[in-house]
Short mmCIF file of N, CA and C in Angstrom, two decimals:
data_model
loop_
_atom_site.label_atom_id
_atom_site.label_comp_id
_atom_site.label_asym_id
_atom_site.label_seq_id
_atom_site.Cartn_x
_atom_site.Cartn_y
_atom_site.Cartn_z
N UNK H 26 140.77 -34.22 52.93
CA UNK H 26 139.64 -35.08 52.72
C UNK H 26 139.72 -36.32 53.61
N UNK H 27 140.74 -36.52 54.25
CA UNK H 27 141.23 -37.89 54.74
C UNK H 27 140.81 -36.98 56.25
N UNK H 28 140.37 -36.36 56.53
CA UNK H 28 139.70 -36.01 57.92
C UNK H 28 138.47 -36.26 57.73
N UNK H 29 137.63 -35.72 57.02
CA UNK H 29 136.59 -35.61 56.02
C UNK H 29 136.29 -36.98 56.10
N UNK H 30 137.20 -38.40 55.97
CA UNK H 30 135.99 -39.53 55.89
C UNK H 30 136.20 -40.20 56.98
N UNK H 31 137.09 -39.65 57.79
CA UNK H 31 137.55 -40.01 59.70
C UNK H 31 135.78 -39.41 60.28
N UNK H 32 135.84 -38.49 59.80
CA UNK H 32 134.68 -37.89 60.68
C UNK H 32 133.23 -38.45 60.07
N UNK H 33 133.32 -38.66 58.81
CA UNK H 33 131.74 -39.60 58.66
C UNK H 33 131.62 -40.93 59.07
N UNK H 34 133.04 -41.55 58.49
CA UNK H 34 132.80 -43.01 59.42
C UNK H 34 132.17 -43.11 60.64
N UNK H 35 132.93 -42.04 61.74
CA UNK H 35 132.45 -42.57 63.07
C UNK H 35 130.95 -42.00 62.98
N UNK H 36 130.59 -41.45 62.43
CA UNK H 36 128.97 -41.62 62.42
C UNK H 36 128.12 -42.47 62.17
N UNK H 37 127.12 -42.52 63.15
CA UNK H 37 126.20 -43.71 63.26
C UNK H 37 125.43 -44.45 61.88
N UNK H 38 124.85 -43.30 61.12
CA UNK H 38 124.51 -43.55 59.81
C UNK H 38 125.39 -43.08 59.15
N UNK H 39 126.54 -43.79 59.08
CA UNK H 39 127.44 -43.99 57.66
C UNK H 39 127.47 -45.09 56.79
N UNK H 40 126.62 -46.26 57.69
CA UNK H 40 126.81 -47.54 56.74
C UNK H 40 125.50 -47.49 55.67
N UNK H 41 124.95 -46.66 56.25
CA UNK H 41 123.29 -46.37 55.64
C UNK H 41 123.94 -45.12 54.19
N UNK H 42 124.77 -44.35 53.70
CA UNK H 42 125.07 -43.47 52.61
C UNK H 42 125.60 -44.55 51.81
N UNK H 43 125.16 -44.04 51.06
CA UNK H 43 125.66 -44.84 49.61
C UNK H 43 127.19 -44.01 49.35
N UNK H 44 127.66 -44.61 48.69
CA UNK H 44 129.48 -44.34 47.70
C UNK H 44 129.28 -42.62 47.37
N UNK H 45 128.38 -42.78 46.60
CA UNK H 45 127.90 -41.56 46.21
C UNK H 45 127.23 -39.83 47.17
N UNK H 46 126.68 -40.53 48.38
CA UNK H 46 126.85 -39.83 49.27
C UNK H 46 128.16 -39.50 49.74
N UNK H 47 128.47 -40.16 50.05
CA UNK H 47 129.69 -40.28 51.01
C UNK H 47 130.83 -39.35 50.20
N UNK H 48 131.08 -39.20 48.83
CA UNK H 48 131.82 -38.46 48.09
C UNK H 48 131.61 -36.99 47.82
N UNK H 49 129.70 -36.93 47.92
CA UNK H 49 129.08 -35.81 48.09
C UNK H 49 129.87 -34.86 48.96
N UNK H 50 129.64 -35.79 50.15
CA UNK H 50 129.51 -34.63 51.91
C UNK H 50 131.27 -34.68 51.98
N UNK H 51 131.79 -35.37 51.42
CA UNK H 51 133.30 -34.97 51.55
C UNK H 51 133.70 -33.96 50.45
N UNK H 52 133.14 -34.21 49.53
CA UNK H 52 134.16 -32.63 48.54
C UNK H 52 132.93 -31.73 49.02
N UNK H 53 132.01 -31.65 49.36
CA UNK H 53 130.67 -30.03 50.23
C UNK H 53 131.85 -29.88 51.30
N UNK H 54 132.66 -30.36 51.86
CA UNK H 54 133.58 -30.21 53.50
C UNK H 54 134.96 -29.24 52.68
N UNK H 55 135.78 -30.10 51.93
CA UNK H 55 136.10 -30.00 50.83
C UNK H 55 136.23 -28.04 51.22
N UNK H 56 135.48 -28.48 49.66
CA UNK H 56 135.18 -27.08 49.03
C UNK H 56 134.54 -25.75 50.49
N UNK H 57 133.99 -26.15 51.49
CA UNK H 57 133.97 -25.29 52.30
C UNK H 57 135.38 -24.70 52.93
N UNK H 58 136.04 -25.85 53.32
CA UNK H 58 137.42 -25.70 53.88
C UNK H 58 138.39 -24.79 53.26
N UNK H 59 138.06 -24.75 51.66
CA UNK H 59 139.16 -23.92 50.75
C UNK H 59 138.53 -22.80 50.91
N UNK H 60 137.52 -22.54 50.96
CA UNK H 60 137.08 -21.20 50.92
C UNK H 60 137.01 -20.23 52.23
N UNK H 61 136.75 -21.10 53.35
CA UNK H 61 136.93 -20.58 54.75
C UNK H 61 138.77 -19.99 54.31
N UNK H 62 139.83 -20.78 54.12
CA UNK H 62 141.13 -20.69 54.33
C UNK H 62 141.73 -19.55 53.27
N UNK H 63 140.43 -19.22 52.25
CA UNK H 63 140.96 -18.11 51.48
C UNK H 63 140.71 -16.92 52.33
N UNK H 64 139.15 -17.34 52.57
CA UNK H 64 138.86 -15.93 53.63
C UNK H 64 140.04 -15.62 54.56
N UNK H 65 140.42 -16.46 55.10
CA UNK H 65 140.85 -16.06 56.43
C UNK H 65 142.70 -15.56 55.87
N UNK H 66 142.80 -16.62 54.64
CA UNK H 66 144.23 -15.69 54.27
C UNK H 66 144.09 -14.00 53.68
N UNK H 67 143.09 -13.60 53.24
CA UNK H 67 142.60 -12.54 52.54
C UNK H 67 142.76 -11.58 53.54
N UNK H 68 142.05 -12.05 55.02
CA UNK H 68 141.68 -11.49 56.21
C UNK H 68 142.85 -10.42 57.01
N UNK H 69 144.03 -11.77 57.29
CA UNK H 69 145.12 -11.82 57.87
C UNK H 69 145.91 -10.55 57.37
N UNK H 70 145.84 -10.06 56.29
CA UNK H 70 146.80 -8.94 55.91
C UNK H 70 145.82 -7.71 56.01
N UNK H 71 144.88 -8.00 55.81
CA UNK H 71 143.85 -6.78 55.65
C UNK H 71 143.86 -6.01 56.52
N UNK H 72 144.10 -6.59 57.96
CA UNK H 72 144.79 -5.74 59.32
C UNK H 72 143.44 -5.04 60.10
N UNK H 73 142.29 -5.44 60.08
CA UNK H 73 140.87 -4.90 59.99
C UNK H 73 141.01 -4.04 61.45
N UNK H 74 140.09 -3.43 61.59
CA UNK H 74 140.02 -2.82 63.06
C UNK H 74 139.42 -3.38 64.04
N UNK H 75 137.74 -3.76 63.45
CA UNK H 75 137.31 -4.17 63.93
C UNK H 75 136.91 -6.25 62.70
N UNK H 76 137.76 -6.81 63.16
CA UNK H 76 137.46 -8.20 61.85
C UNK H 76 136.00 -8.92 62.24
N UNK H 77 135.63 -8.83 63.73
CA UNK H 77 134.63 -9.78 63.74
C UNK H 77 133.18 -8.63 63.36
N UNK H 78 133.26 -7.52 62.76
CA UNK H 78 132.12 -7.13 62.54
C UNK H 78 131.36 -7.56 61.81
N UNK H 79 130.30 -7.79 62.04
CA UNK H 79 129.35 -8.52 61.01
C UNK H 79 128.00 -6.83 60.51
N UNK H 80 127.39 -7.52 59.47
CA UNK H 80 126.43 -6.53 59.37
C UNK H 80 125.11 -6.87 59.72
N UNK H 81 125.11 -8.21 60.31
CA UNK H 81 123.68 -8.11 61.17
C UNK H 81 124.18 -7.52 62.42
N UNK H 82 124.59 -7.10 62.68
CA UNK H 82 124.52 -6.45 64.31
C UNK H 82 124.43 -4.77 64.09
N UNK H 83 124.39 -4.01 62.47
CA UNK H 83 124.37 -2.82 62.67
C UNK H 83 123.14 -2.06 63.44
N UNK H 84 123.06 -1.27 63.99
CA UNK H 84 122.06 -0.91 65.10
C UNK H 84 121.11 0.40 63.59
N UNK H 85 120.17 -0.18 63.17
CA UNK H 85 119.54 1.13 62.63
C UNK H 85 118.66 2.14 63.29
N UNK H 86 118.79 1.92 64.59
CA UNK H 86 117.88 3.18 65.20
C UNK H 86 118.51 3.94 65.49
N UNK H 87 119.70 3.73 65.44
CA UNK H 87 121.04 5.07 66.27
C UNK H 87 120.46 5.51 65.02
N UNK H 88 120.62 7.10 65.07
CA UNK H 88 120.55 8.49 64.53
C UNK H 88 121.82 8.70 63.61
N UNK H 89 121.96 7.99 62.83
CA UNK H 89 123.00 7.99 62.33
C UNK H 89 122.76 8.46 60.10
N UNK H 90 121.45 8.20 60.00
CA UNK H 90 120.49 8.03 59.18
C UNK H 90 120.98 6.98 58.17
N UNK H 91 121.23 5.96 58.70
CA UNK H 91 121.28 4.86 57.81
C UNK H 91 119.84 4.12 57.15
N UNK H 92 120.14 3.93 55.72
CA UNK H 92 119.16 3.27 55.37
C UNK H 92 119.18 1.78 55.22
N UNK H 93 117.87 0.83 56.05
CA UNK H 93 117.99 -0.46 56.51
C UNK H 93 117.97 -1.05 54.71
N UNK H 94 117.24 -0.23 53.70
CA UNK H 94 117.26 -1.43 52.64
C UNK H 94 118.32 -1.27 51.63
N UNK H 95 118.68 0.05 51.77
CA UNK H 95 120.17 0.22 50.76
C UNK H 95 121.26 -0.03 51.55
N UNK H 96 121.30 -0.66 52.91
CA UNK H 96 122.31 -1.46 53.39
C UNK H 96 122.70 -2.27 53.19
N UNK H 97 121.40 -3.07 53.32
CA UNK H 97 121.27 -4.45 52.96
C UNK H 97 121.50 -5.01 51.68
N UNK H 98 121.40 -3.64 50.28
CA UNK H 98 121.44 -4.61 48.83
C UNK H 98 122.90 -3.72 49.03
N UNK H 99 123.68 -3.10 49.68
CA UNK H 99 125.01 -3.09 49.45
C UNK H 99 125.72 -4.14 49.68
N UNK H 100 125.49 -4.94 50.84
CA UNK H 100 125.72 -6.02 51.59
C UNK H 100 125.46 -7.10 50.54
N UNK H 101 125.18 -7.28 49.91
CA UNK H 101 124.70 -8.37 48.86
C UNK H 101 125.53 -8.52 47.70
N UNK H 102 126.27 -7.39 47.72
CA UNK H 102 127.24 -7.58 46.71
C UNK H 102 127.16 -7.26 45.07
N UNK H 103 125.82 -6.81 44.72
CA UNK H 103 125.15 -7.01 43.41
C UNK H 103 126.33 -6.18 42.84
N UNK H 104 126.29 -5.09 43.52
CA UNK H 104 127.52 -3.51 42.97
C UNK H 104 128.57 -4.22 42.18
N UNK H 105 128.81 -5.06 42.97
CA UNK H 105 130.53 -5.48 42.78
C UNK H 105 130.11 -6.62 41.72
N UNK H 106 129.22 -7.16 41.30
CA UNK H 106 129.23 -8.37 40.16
C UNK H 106 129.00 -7.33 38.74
N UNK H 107 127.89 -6.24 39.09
CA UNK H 107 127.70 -5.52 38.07
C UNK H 107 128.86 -4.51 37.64
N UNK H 108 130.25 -5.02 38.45
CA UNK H 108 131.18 -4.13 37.92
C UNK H 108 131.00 -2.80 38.34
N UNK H 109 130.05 -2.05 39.39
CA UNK H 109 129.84 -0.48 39.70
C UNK H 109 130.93 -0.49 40.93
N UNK H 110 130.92 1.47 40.81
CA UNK H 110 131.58 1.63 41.64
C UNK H 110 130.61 1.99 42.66
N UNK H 111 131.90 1.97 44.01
CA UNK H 111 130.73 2.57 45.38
C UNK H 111 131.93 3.79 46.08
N UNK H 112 131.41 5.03 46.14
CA UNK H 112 131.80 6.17 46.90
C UNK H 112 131.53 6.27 47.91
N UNK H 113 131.89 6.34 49.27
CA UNK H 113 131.50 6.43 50.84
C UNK H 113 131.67 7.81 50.84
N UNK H 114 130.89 8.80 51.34
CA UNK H 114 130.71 10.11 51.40
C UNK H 114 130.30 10.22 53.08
N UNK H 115 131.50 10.80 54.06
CA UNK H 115 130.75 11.12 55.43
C UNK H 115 131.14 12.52 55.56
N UNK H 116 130.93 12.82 56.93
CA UNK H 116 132.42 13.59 57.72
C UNK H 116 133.40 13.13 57.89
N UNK H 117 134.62 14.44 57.63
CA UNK H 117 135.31 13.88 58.04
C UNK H 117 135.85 13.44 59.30
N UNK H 118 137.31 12.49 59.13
CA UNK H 118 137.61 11.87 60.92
C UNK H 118 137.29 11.22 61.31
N UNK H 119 135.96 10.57 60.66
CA UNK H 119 135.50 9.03 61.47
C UNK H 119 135.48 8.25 61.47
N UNK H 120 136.67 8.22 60.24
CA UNK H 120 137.15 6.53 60.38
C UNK H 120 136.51 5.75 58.89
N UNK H 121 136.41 6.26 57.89
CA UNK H 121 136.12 5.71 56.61
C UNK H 121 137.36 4.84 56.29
N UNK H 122 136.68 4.07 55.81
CA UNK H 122 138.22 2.99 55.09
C UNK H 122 138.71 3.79 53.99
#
């Protein structure tokens, strides 16, 4: 947090936030910071193949027959709050986790 008020001070409008701001935007930095550092410890063992894949870059026109909207509410996570399971069903050999 002691970086956190290094870096608002030197900003131009810092004398303009109130106490209360200023405590705001440091535990929002805060609390981002712990959570980036879980990700990335979570990450580190996981040993990924590809780690920087994201799922906006999946290509849905390749012929692959992916569906763009049951991608997307997989991607969302609902499965995993509602406690369901998820089965990946391909061919085999291509690399399923």
């Amino acid at each position: 947090m002691a970086a956190a008020w290094r870096q608002l001070a030197e900003q131009n409008n810092a004398k303009e936030l109130s106490r209360d701001e200023w405590l705001g935007l440091m535990l929002d930095r805060e609390i981002a910071m712990r959570a980036d550092k879980r990700v990335r410890n979570r990450l580190a063992p996981a040993k990924l193949h590809f780690p920087e894949a994201c799922i906006e870059d999946i290509d849905f026109a390749a012929p692959r027959g992916l569906d763009r909207r049951n991608t997307m509410a997989l991607a969302q996570g609902e499965w995993l709050k509602a406690h369901e399971n998820l089965i990946v069903i391909s061919p085999g050999m291509i690399g399923k986790p």
